[in-house]
Each structure stands twice: as C-alpha cells, then as structure tokens.
Amino acid sequence: MDIATQKQLEDLKAQHAPLIEQLVARRRNSVQSALNVAGEEFRSYFESLGFQVSGSYPSRMTAKYQSLEFSLQFDEAQRIGCWAVAEVQQIAPKKAAASAMLVMKGTGSTLHAGQSDPVTEMKREIQETQIALAGPEPQFEFMTKEAAGVGQRPGMPALKRYTSFGEFLRDKFK
C-alpha cells in the first residue's frame, strides 16, 4: 500500500472514530433503557402477586412475601450477540436461577464476501455506521436457552424469545 493510500485510510479512520463513539453511546443508552423497563416489569409482576419489592435498576432488586424471596440482578458485560443478562433467583426457598439474555431484535451477522481493499472497506464501515445512526433506536427482546426438545440434536439448546421481560417472568415464575 503506497503512502497516499495509507494517508487516505488514516483520514477515513479519523472520520469513523467519532461516529462509532456516537453509536456506542446510543446503544448503551438503549440497553440501559431496556434494562430499566425490565426492572419495572419485575416490580409490577411481583407486586401484582402481593410481594414487597425493593431496589431498582441498575442495583439488585428483591421481591419478598413472608418467607419467599426472589432477586433480580443485571449483568451488563457484553457477550457475542448479547447486550446484557438479567438473572432471577429464587433465594428462599433456594431454587435454580433463570436467566434471560437481552438481544437486539432482528439482527444477524453480515458477511461481506470477496476481497476488498482497506479504503473501500473503511468507506463501507463509515456508511453502515451513518445508516445505523440515522435509523431508529435499537429494539431489544429477551432470549433464553432451553433444553433440547424432541427432534433437536442432543446438546444443542433451543432458543426461546420473549418480547418483554414481563413475558419471561410470567413463563418462568407461575
């Protein structure tokens, strides 16, 4: 790669960096908003069952009814394909936790086949970032890994999607 091309690539990287910062901040705010709603749905669900609920997102939340106790904790460490995990644990009496992953609706990996030069690739990345910034706020849903069902390969978990955290709670904590 000649010096002129290297300089052009550096200029494109400098143009791309602030766009990426904006996109990261926007997605972080969207994730926090989705988790805040999940916390409110936890509160609403357990209060409707007569529990006293304390705490709020981003801290641990607890729902208590006499000797029954449930907790909700948020793990915002990003994983591949997952923006956060919300874990509900029945503390008293102790039972296995149920976790729901926060995932972006309708997204999948994009694969660009073929050879492209670094300048063309960086221009494409800038364009994709600008489109993402100009588009609607990201929409999220919750997903769980279920045990393999009949007709599925052993060891391959089934994925179950929930449009809201409240739907997840109603399914797992009846």
XYZ file of C-alpha atoms in Angstrom:
174
model
C 0.000 0.000 0.000
C 1.510 3.316 -1.032
C 1.798 6.310 1.298
C -1.079 8.218 -0.329
C -3.417 5.260 0.245
C -2.199 4.875 3.831
C -2.910 8.561 4.468
C -6.374 8.229 2.926
C -7.052 5.235 5.165
C -5.928 7.176 8.262
C -8.226 10.072 7.312
C -11.147 7.657 6.943
C -10.368 6.076 10.324
C -10.356 9.546 11.893
C -13.760 10.221 10.297
C -15.113 6.864 11.520
C -13.969 7.080 15.169
C -16.445 9.775 16.360
C -19.291 8.020 14.536
C -18.501 4.797 16.379
C -18.416 6.695 19.693
C -21.893 8.099 18.958
C -23.218 4.658 18.023
C -21.764 3.046 21.157
C -23.287 5.768 23.378
C -26.665 5.429 21.663
C -26.697 1.652 22.087
C -25.545 1.899 25.706
C -28.470 4.251 26.432
C -30.880 1.895 24.658
C -29.599 -1.093 26.673
C -29.931 0.830 29.936
C -33.461 1.874 28.988
C -34.427 -1.737 28.168
C -32.994 -2.972 31.482
C -34.771 -0.201 33.390
C -38.052 -1.347 31.810
C -37.185 -4.950 32.770
C -36.714 -3.823 36.372
C -40.096 -2.089 36.340
C -41.704 -5.217 34.875
C -40.114 -7.287 37.685
C -41.561 -4.845 40.215
C -45.001 -4.832 38.590
C -45.169 -8.616 38.239
C -44.200 -9.437 41.806
C -46.262 -6.602 43.320
C -49.287 -7.972 41.436
C -48.663 -11.248 43.303
C -48.608 -9.452 46.670
C -44.819 -9.232 47.110
C -42.987 -6.223 48.548
C -40.327 -5.145 46.040
C -37.222 -3.134 46.884
C -34.357 -1.807 44.810
C -34.272 -0.601 41.228
C -32.122 -0.886 38.108
C -29.104 -0.939 37.965
C -28.914 -2.301 41.515
C -30.151 -5.667 42.688
C -33.903 -5.872 43.158
C -35.633 -8.073 45.721
C -39.234 -9.286 45.941
C -40.387 -10.674 49.318
C -43.580 -12.287 50.517
C -43.307 -13.708 54.034
C -40.507 -16.309 53.712
C -40.491 -16.310 49.875
C -37.780 -14.201 48.277
C -36.721 -13.556 44.686
C -33.902 -11.368 43.414
C -33.141 -9.764 40.068
C -29.586 -8.901 39.110
C -28.307 -7.329 35.918
C -25.026 -8.265 34.250
C -24.187 -5.693 31.593
C -20.979 -7.332 30.409
C -21.316 -7.675 26.648
C -21.093 -11.092 25.093
C -21.240 -12.125 21.468
C -24.799 -11.471 20.332
C -25.960 -10.485 23.816
C -26.017 -6.997 25.349
C -26.788 -7.978 28.944
C -28.195 -10.750 31.114
C -30.999 -10.432 33.666
C -30.968 -13.214 36.251
C -33.883 -14.016 38.547
C -33.025 -16.187 41.525
C -35.465 -17.655 43.999
C -33.480 -17.225 47.206
C -35.934 -18.617 49.734
C -36.583 -21.443 49.304
C -33.467 -21.755 47.130
C -34.064 -22.798 43.513
C -32.058 -22.644 40.307
C -31.760 -19.200 38.730
C -33.445 -18.331 35.439
C -31.521 -16.047 33.104
C -32.727 -14.031 30.142
C -30.303 -12.544 27.629
C -31.011 -9.094 26.209
C -30.586 -9.340 22.436
C -31.246 -6.932 19.594
C -34.370 -7.741 17.596
C -33.965 -8.830 14.019
C -30.217 -8.681 13.819
C -27.840 -11.134 12.317
C -24.295 -11.197 11.210
C -23.364 -9.571 7.945
C -20.725 -11.277 5.882
C -19.061 -9.427 3.045
C -17.527 -11.956 0.702
C -14.670 -11.299 -1.621
C -11.539 -9.255 -1.445
C -11.836 -5.539 -0.926
C -9.139 -3.022 -0.403
C -8.848 -1.372 3.037
C -10.034 2.028 1.768
C -13.201 0.561 0.236
C -13.799 -1.477 3.392
C -13.440 1.591 5.647
C -15.786 3.621 3.423
C -18.355 0.804 3.698
C -17.975 0.762 7.505
C -18.487 4.548 7.667
C -21.616 4.264 5.519
C -23.036 1.422 7.656
C -22.369 3.398 10.846
C -24.061 6.507 9.419
C -27.092 4.420 8.412
C -27.288 2.930 11.919
C -27.100 6.409 13.493
C -29.793 7.794 11.181
C -32.097 4.823 11.744
C -34.479 4.087 14.592
C -33.337 3.299 18.123
C -32.349 -0.336 18.558
C -35.180 -2.612 19.685
C -34.480 -5.417 22.137
C -36.058 -8.653 23.242
C -35.145 -11.311 25.780
C -33.996 -14.804 24.932
C -33.363 -17.956 26.955
C -31.560 -21.183 26.191
C -33.859 -24.130 26.760
C -33.014 -27.821 26.937
C -33.039 -29.600 23.582
C -36.525 -30.761 22.691
C -37.821 -33.697 20.708
C -36.399 -33.702 17.196
C -33.457 -31.459 18.065
C -29.849 -32.515 18.128
C -28.740 -33.539 21.607
C -26.565 -30.927 23.255
C -27.979 -28.130 21.090
C -30.130 -25.804 23.199
C -33.338 -24.392 21.823
C -33.658 -20.625 21.937
C -36.878 -19.121 23.230
C -37.665 -15.462 22.584
C -39.737 -13.114 24.723
C -40.985 -9.720 23.576
C -40.693 -8.378 27.135
C -39.127 -9.262 30.461
C -42.634 -9.469 31.895
C -43.438 -12.232 29.409
C -40.300 -14.086 30.562
C -41.370 -13.733 34.217
C -44.904 -14.968 33.510
C -43.469 -18.006 31.714
C -40.797 -18.953 34.258
C -42.375 -17.923 37.578
C -46.009 -19.006 37.502
